[in-house]
């Protein structure tokens, strides 16, 4: 059931060091890479159907094309600001196979014509950032990157200040430019991101780490995994009330329940499953009966009213309080809202504070109405998708578990 | 190109911002963060409109007009959207309008009356933030009243480029502030008070002095330098007090001062309340004096074109040598609004061909037996020994300065100025008459 493309070397001892990485096939794709023209690499990526693995699922090929076609000094920015609750896949790559990421960066930079790359690492990931930095140092020593490399390229690690919103690509770029991490207004026509006015490509760690396999083996080899619309694999993760929490790479399209049961060993302590938050905290919750139907790909989960997101599943067993679970999530959103747009700034704090009354069982029917109306006010009226995501989370809980909230009303 | 807003067809240009088109055509569009001279930021979400063909409501400050765009600003749906955003803006607001200086010109109040009119739904305690914080340069901050539109921070970062103000904290603890140990300190700082759409930033100079609905407004021009910034003079006369000017506000003129004014000009209103209060000498005495032989007149370069013309006519009739010396201060100009030439109307002086030569003036002053000074600061407080002098002044003078005639200052007069760029502008008198006559009226009597 496990398909190892990105996680191939994860279990090898000292896989983060250059010697071990080289022994295990790292940088092998570069030979094939430089035989091709940059344009051919972008075509291969487009044909492979590789989708962004940071949660959005946008097609990587078209983003690359935009960046490659835009005039100017190009930058590749790797988004390693992994802060979504329930998501802990990128840190595996950073700590267990950083050379795969570097290899992916070389491929991507070659394809879009960039010679400068930044890796924006979540502030709290100090340990992983150090491992990554030592791998980069080794790559410089070996002239795999740097000015003496076959393709001159500089990679710089930049640690964030610890804000969830900086995982949003435009906020990330603002932060990288030295400004407050506030998302930018979206452009009206498709265009490359901008870093100090120059074109930039922002991709998630795992997306970039998937590139060497495609460059080495071709688009068809990648398409052999997964579904027609969601090809390839994802580092799905399990956490919460599960016997064996962890990151297990699998191809898209598997049954969710089958995945949880086979790889996660089922619900912890043999209890019944109540619900699963399917793709990191910001996706609407899926109650147990829908989990049986769900397939692990973008389309199936969309049809069930939720999202695949980052693929980090959080399990909640039969004893879990949905009121407390929602409070836990909203405390996070309240704390992490950047405060730029009114609906998000005021909405997240209002819902969070109102949920305290549900926890204390002193809520009124008016409070339930507030949850619903504020969640509506937060949806579709902001610069970035933070507030709509929070709104979707609130709606999901209220849609499937409203009875638990009604029980908290005096 | 034409677009349709609420079934009204409007002419506009491709690529214009929808909100600009609406503001220029006096279509009501609620907004906090957008400002025509600061640009769009898109954070307040108040300017939402429905656009035919778009799935969701869009913000007008980030929508560019295109041919045949159909916009709806009034519908049940969009009013509900505005109401919900407004409710969030007002959620943690202290609603202390009775003690807030912004009351009466507050956007939150206006929009609440337009789109709100609901009872508060808040059932949890309000977020507490800082009150009555002195930022420096006469600016007071109340963080609880703030809607975080960032107009003030954008002003200091993008316009003055001094960057004193910033947003500190995130989410609902985000607030405007200065870095510890620093203060808001630049020659244009008080603009943030006017830019603030709510009562978060107030002026220490104006705080607690007047309710704005008791104020009248006249359109005027700042006389502080040759830029000719457009201003509104806010003044009133009450049952117990004579007319008093309470503040200057910048009046938008895209060609000259946009929506801004320097603090020097803004606070120069105080001089206008210090008008001539003594008794004027008799016109008959003056007529006698004018029979003297060697006469010299010095006019202030900040007098209006009309006043200068009247003086020029008088001088020609009575054979008086007329001079006008510029107010020049090398340290005043800043390359933006302030100019080194501190005379408000030097261009008119030159247009009328009045002599501005210092040497010629000095020589004439030596010879002159009678000196007429029209409000020029150079000769205001000067002793002339055995020479006779006549002061025409709009400000208060110490007693015993010879012959003295008070005339109305520019707030109480209507006139024309030509600024440093050659732009001719009119300013208008306030509603209440000063007890001093206008200079032109005064000189009329000497004919």
mmCIF file of N, CA, C and O in Angstrom, chain B residues 234-280:
data_model
loop_
_atom_site.group_PDB
_atom_site.id
_atom_site.type_symbol
_atom_site.label_atom_id
_atom_site.label_comp_id
_atom_site.label_asym_id
_atom_site.label_seq_id
_atom_site.Cartn_x
_atom_site.Cartn_y
_atom_site.Cartn_z
ATOM 1 N N UNK B 234 -12.230 75.915 9.566
ATOM 2 C CA UNK B 234 -13.362 75.581 10.429
ATOM 3 C C UNK B 234 -13.445 76.618 11.536
ATOM 4 O O UNK B 234 -12.485 76.814 12.279
ATOM 5 N N UNK B 235 -14.588 77.279 11.649
ATOM 6 C CA UNK B 235 -14.719 78.393 12.588
ATOM 7 C C UNK B 235 -16.143 78.433 13.108
ATOM 8 O O UNK B 235 -17.027 77.753 12.585
ATOM 9 N N UNK B 236 -16.383 79.212 14.121
ATOM 10 C CA UNK B 236 -17.761 79.475 14.529
ATOM 11 C C UNK B 236 -17.848 80.740 15.363
ATOM 12 O O UNK B 236 -16.834 81.318 15.782
ATOM 13 N N UNK B 237 -19.063 81.187 15.555
ATOM 14 C CA UNK B 237 -19.310 82.321 16.429
ATOM 15 C C UNK B 237 -20.426 81.860 17.344
ATOM 16 O O UNK B 237 -21.439 81.349 16.863
ATOM 17 N N UNK B 238 -20.230 81.964 18.622
ATOM 18 C CA UNK B 238 -21.281 81.510 19.510
ATOM 19 C C UNK B 238 -21.931 82.716 20.173
ATOM 20 O O UNK B 238 -21.529 83.866 19.974
ATOM 21 N N UNK B 239 -22.929 82.381 20.974
ATOM 22 C CA UNK B 239 -23.661 83.432 21.675
ATOM 23 C C UNK B 239 -22.721 84.265 22.539
ATOM 24 O O UNK B 239 -22.891 85.464 22.708
ATOM 25 N N UNK B 240 -21.702 83.611 23.078
ATOM 26 C CA UNK B 240 -20.839 84.291 24.043
ATOM 27 C C UNK B 240 -19.473 84.663 23.498
ATOM 28 O O UNK B 240 -18.738 85.406 24.119
ATOM 29 N N UNK B 241 -19.092 84.075 22.371
ATOM 30 C CA UNK B 241 -17.752 84.384 21.861
ATOM 31 C C UNK B 241 -17.848 84.906 20.443
ATOM 32 O O UNK B 241 -18.690 84.494 19.669
ATOM 33 N N UNK B 242 -16.924 85.837 20.160
ATOM 34 C CA UNK B 242 -16.835 86.320 18.794
ATOM 35 C C UNK B 242 -16.290 85.206 17.912
ATOM 36 O O UNK B 242 -15.822 84.194 18.393
ATOM 37 N N UNK B 243 -16.364 85.465 16.607
ATOM 38 C CA UNK B 243 -15.908 84.428 15.689
ATOM 39 C C UNK B 243 -14.487 83.976 16.019
ATOM 40 O O UNK B 243 -13.603 84.793 16.244
ATOM 41 N N UNK B 244 -14.333 82.651 16.039
ATOM 42 C CA UNK B 244 -13.022 82.095 16.334
ATOM 43 C C UNK B 244 -12.738 80.979 15.335
ATOM 44 O O UNK B 244 -13.624 80.193 15.005
ATOM 45 N N UNK B 245 -11.514 80.939 14.880
ATOM 46 C CA UNK B 245 -11.122 79.854 13.976
ATOM 47 C C UNK B 245 -10.554 78.730 14.824
ATOM 48 O O UNK B 245 -9.735 78.955 15.716
ATOM 49 N N UNK B 246 -11.037 77.496 14.565
ATOM 50 C CA UNK B 246 -10.625 76.378 15.413
ATOM 51 C C UNK B 246 -9.612 75.456 14.771
ATOM 52 O O UNK B 246 -8.885 74.743 15.451
ATOM 53 N N UNK B 247 -9.636 75.399 13.462
ATOM 54 C CA UNK B 247 -8.612 74.550 12.815
ATOM 55 C C UNK B 247 -8.596 74.801 11.316
ATOM 56 O O UNK B 247 -9.558 75.318 10.745
ATOM 57 N N UNK B 248 -7.482 74.386 10.720
ATOM 58 C CA UNK B 248 -7.374 74.286 9.265
ATOM 59 C C UNK B 248 -7.426 72.801 8.921
ATOM 60 O O UNK B 248 -6.844 71.980 9.619
ATOM 61 N N UNK B 249 -8.114 72.492 7.862
ATOM 62 C CA UNK B 249 -8.055 71.119 7.340
ATOM 63 C C UNK B 249 -7.619 71.202 5.887
ATOM 64 O O UNK B 249 -7.920 72.178 5.194
ATOM 65 N N UNK B 250 -6.915 70.174 5.421
ATOM 66 C CA UNK B 250 -6.512 70.154 4.012
ATOM 67 C C UNK B 250 -7.755 69.918 3.158
ATOM 68 O O UNK B 250 -8.631 69.145 3.529
ATOM 69 N N UNK B 251 -7.837 70.665 2.056
ATOM 70 C CA UNK B 251 -8.933 70.473 1.107
ATOM 71 C C UNK B 251 -8.285 69.868 -0.124
ATOM 72 O O UNK B 251 -7.257 70.334 -0.584
ATOM 73 N N UNK B 252 -8.891 68.801 -0.648
ATOM 74 C CA UNK B 252 -8.202 68.058 -1.708
ATOM 75 C C UNK B 252 -8.056 68.885 -2.979
ATOM 76 O O UNK B 252 -9.015 69.475 -3.465
ATOM 77 N N UNK B 253 -6.828 68.923 -3.478
ATOM 78 C CA UNK B 253 -6.559 69.475 -4.797
ATOM 79 C C UNK B 253 -5.455 68.620 -5.395
ATOM 80 O O UNK B 253 -4.299 68.699 -4.979
ATOM 81 N N UNK B 254 -5.821 67.776 -6.340
ATOM 82 C CA UNK B 254 -4.880 66.791 -6.871
ATOM 83 C C UNK B 254 -3.654 67.453 -7.492
ATOM 84 O O UNK B 254 -2.571 66.875 -7.519
ATOM 85 N N UNK B 255 -3.793 68.700 -7.985
ATOM 86 C CA UNK B 255 -2.664 69.353 -8.652
ATOM 87 C C UNK B 255 -1.688 69.963 -7.667
ATOM 88 O O UNK B 255 -0.520 70.167 -7.992
ATOM 89 N N UNK B 256 -2.160 70.349 -6.495
ATOM 90 C CA UNK B 256 -1.286 71.102 -5.600
ATOM 91 C C UNK B 256 -0.885 70.324 -4.349
ATOM 92 O O UNK B 256 0.263 69.935 -4.206
ATOM 93 N N UNK B 257 -1.823 70.095 -3.472
ATOM 94 C CA UNK B 257 -1.439 69.492 -2.190
ATOM 95 C C UNK B 257 -2.086 68.136 -1.951
ATOM 96 O O UNK B 257 -2.025 67.621 -0.848
ATOM 97 N N UNK B 258 -2.684 67.525 -2.978
ATOM 98 C CA UNK B 258 -3.466 66.299 -2.811
ATOM 99 C C UNK B 258 -4.405 66.494 -1.613
ATOM 100 O O UNK B 258 -5.200 67.413 -1.625
ATOM 101 N N UNK B 259 -4.239 65.687 -0.559
ATOM 102 C CA UNK B 259 -5.101 65.882 0.620
ATOM 103 C C UNK B 259 -4.276 66.278 1.828
ATOM 104 O O UNK B 259 -4.660 66.013 2.959
ATOM 105 N N UNK B 260 -3.108 66.857 1.604
ATOM 106 C CA UNK B 260 -2.173 67.037 2.711
ATOM 107 C C UNK B 260 -1.873 68.507 3.003
ATOM 108 O O UNK B 260 -2.145 69.391 2.200
ATOM 109 N N UNK B 261 -1.274 68.707 4.156
ATOM 110 C CA UNK B 261 -0.949 70.039 4.624
ATOM 111 C C UNK B 261 0.186 69.864 5.628
ATOM 112 O O UNK B 261 0.196 68.901 6.379
ATOM 113 N N UNK B 262 1.139 70.808 5.631
ATOM 114 C CA UNK B 262 2.218 70.651 6.613
ATOM 115 C C UNK B 262 1.733 71.151 7.976
ATOM 116 O O UNK B 262 0.786 71.929 8.063
ATOM 117 N N UNK B 263 2.377 70.679 9.031
ATOM 118 C CA UNK B 263 1.958 71.069 10.380
ATOM 119 C C UNK B 263 2.121 72.569 10.609
ATOM 120 O O UNK B 263 1.329 73.190 11.310
ATOM 121 N N UNK B 264 3.147 73.155 9.984
ATOM 122 C CA UNK B 264 3.365 74.595 10.122
ATOM 123 C C UNK B 264 2.151 75.367 9.603
ATOM 124 O O UNK B 264 1.614 76.242 10.279
ATOM 125 N N UNK B 265 1.710 74.979 8.403
ATOM 126 C CA UNK B 265 0.541 75.634 7.822
ATOM 127 C C UNK B 265 -0.722 75.328 8.612
ATOM 128 O O UNK B 265 -1.544 76.196 8.880
ATOM 129 N N UNK B 266 -0.839 74.082 9.043
ATOM 130 C CA UNK B 266 -2.037 73.660 9.760
ATOM 131 C C UNK B 266 -2.226 74.448 11.053
ATOM 132 O O UNK B 266 -3.331 74.791 11.432
ATOM 133 N N UNK B 267 -1.117 74.715 11.732
ATOM 134 C CA UNK B 267 -1.226 75.415 13.015
ATOM 135 C C UNK B 267 -1.186 76.933 12.866
ATOM 136 O O UNK B 267 -1.329 77.672 13.839
ATOM 137 N N UNK B 268 -1.005 77.403 11.618
ATOM 138 C CA UNK B 268 -0.907 78.852 11.420
ATOM 139 C C UNK B 268 -2.261 79.536 11.606
ATOM 140 O O UNK B 268 -2.345 80.762 11.583
ATOM 141 N N UNK B 269 -3.337 78.755 11.818
ATOM 142 C CA UNK B 269 -4.657 79.360 12.048
ATOM 143 C C UNK B 269 -4.656 80.223 13.306
ATOM 144 O O UNK B 269 -5.431 81.171 13.424
ATOM 145 N N UNK B 270 -3.760 79.893 14.244
ATOM 146 C CA UNK B 270 -3.766 80.597 15.534
ATOM 147 C C UNK B 270 -3.555 82.093 15.363
ATOM 148 O O UNK B 270 -4.148 82.897 16.089
ATOM 149 N N UNK B 271 -2.700 82.462 14.395
ATOM 150 C CA UNK B 271 -2.427 83.878 14.154
ATOM 151 C C UNK B 271 -3.682 84.631 13.738
ATOM 152 O O UNK B 271 -3.826 85.823 14.003
ATOM 153 N N UNK B 272 -4.573 83.918 13.055
ATOM 154 C CA UNK B 272 -5.766 84.585 12.539
ATOM 155 C C UNK B 272 -6.721 84.998 13.660
ATOM 156 O O UNK B 272 -7.529 85.893 13.508
ATOM 157 N N UNK B 273 -6.612 84.288 14.800
ATOM 158 C CA UNK B 273 -7.457 84.664 15.941
ATOM 159 C C UNK B 273 -6.878 85.868 16.685
ATOM 160 O O UNK B 273 -7.498 86.411 17.588
ATOM 161 N N UNK B 274 -5.667 86.252 16.275
ATOM 162 C CA UNK B 274 -4.972 87.355 16.933
ATOM 163 C C UNK B 274 -5.094 88.624 16.078
ATOM 164 O O UNK B 274 -4.121 89.279 15.781
ATOM 165 N N UNK B 275 -6.320 88.951 15.644
ATOM 166 C CA UNK B 275 -6.473 90.060 14.702
ATOM 167 C C UNK B 275 -6.365 91.411 15.438
ATOM 168 O O UNK B 275 -6.380 91.478 16.660
ATOM 169 N N UNK B 276 -6.283 92.488 14.687
ATOM 170 C CA UNK B 276 -6.086 93.821 15.247
ATOM 171 C C UNK B 276 -7.251 94.220 16.153
ATOM 172 O O UNK B 276 -8.413 94.162 15.746
ATOM 173 N N UNK B 277 -6.935 94.561 17.381
ATOM 174 C CA UNK B 277 -7.999 94.861 18.329
ATOM 175 C C UNK B 277 -7.973 96.310 18.806
ATOM 176 O O UNK B 277 -8.867 96.757 19.504
ATOM 177 N N UNK B 278 -6.953 97.069 18.438
ATOM 178 C CA UNK B 278 -6.850 98.468 18.894
ATOM 179 C C UNK B 278 -7.844 99.364 18.156
ATOM 180 O O UNK B 278 -8.667 98.888 17.374
ATOM 181 N N UNK B 279 -7.742 100.657 18.379
ATOM 182 C CA UNK B 279 -8.614 101.577 17.638
ATOM 183 C C UNK B 279 -7.851 102.120 16.438
ATOM 184 O O UNK B 279 -6.683 102.491 16.535
ATOM 185 N N UNK B 280 -8.539 102.160 15.327
ATOM 186 C CA UNK B 280 -7.911 102.682 14.126
ATOM 187 C C UNK B 280 -7.822 104.195 14.209
ATOM 188 O O UNK B 280 -8.667 104.851 14.806
#
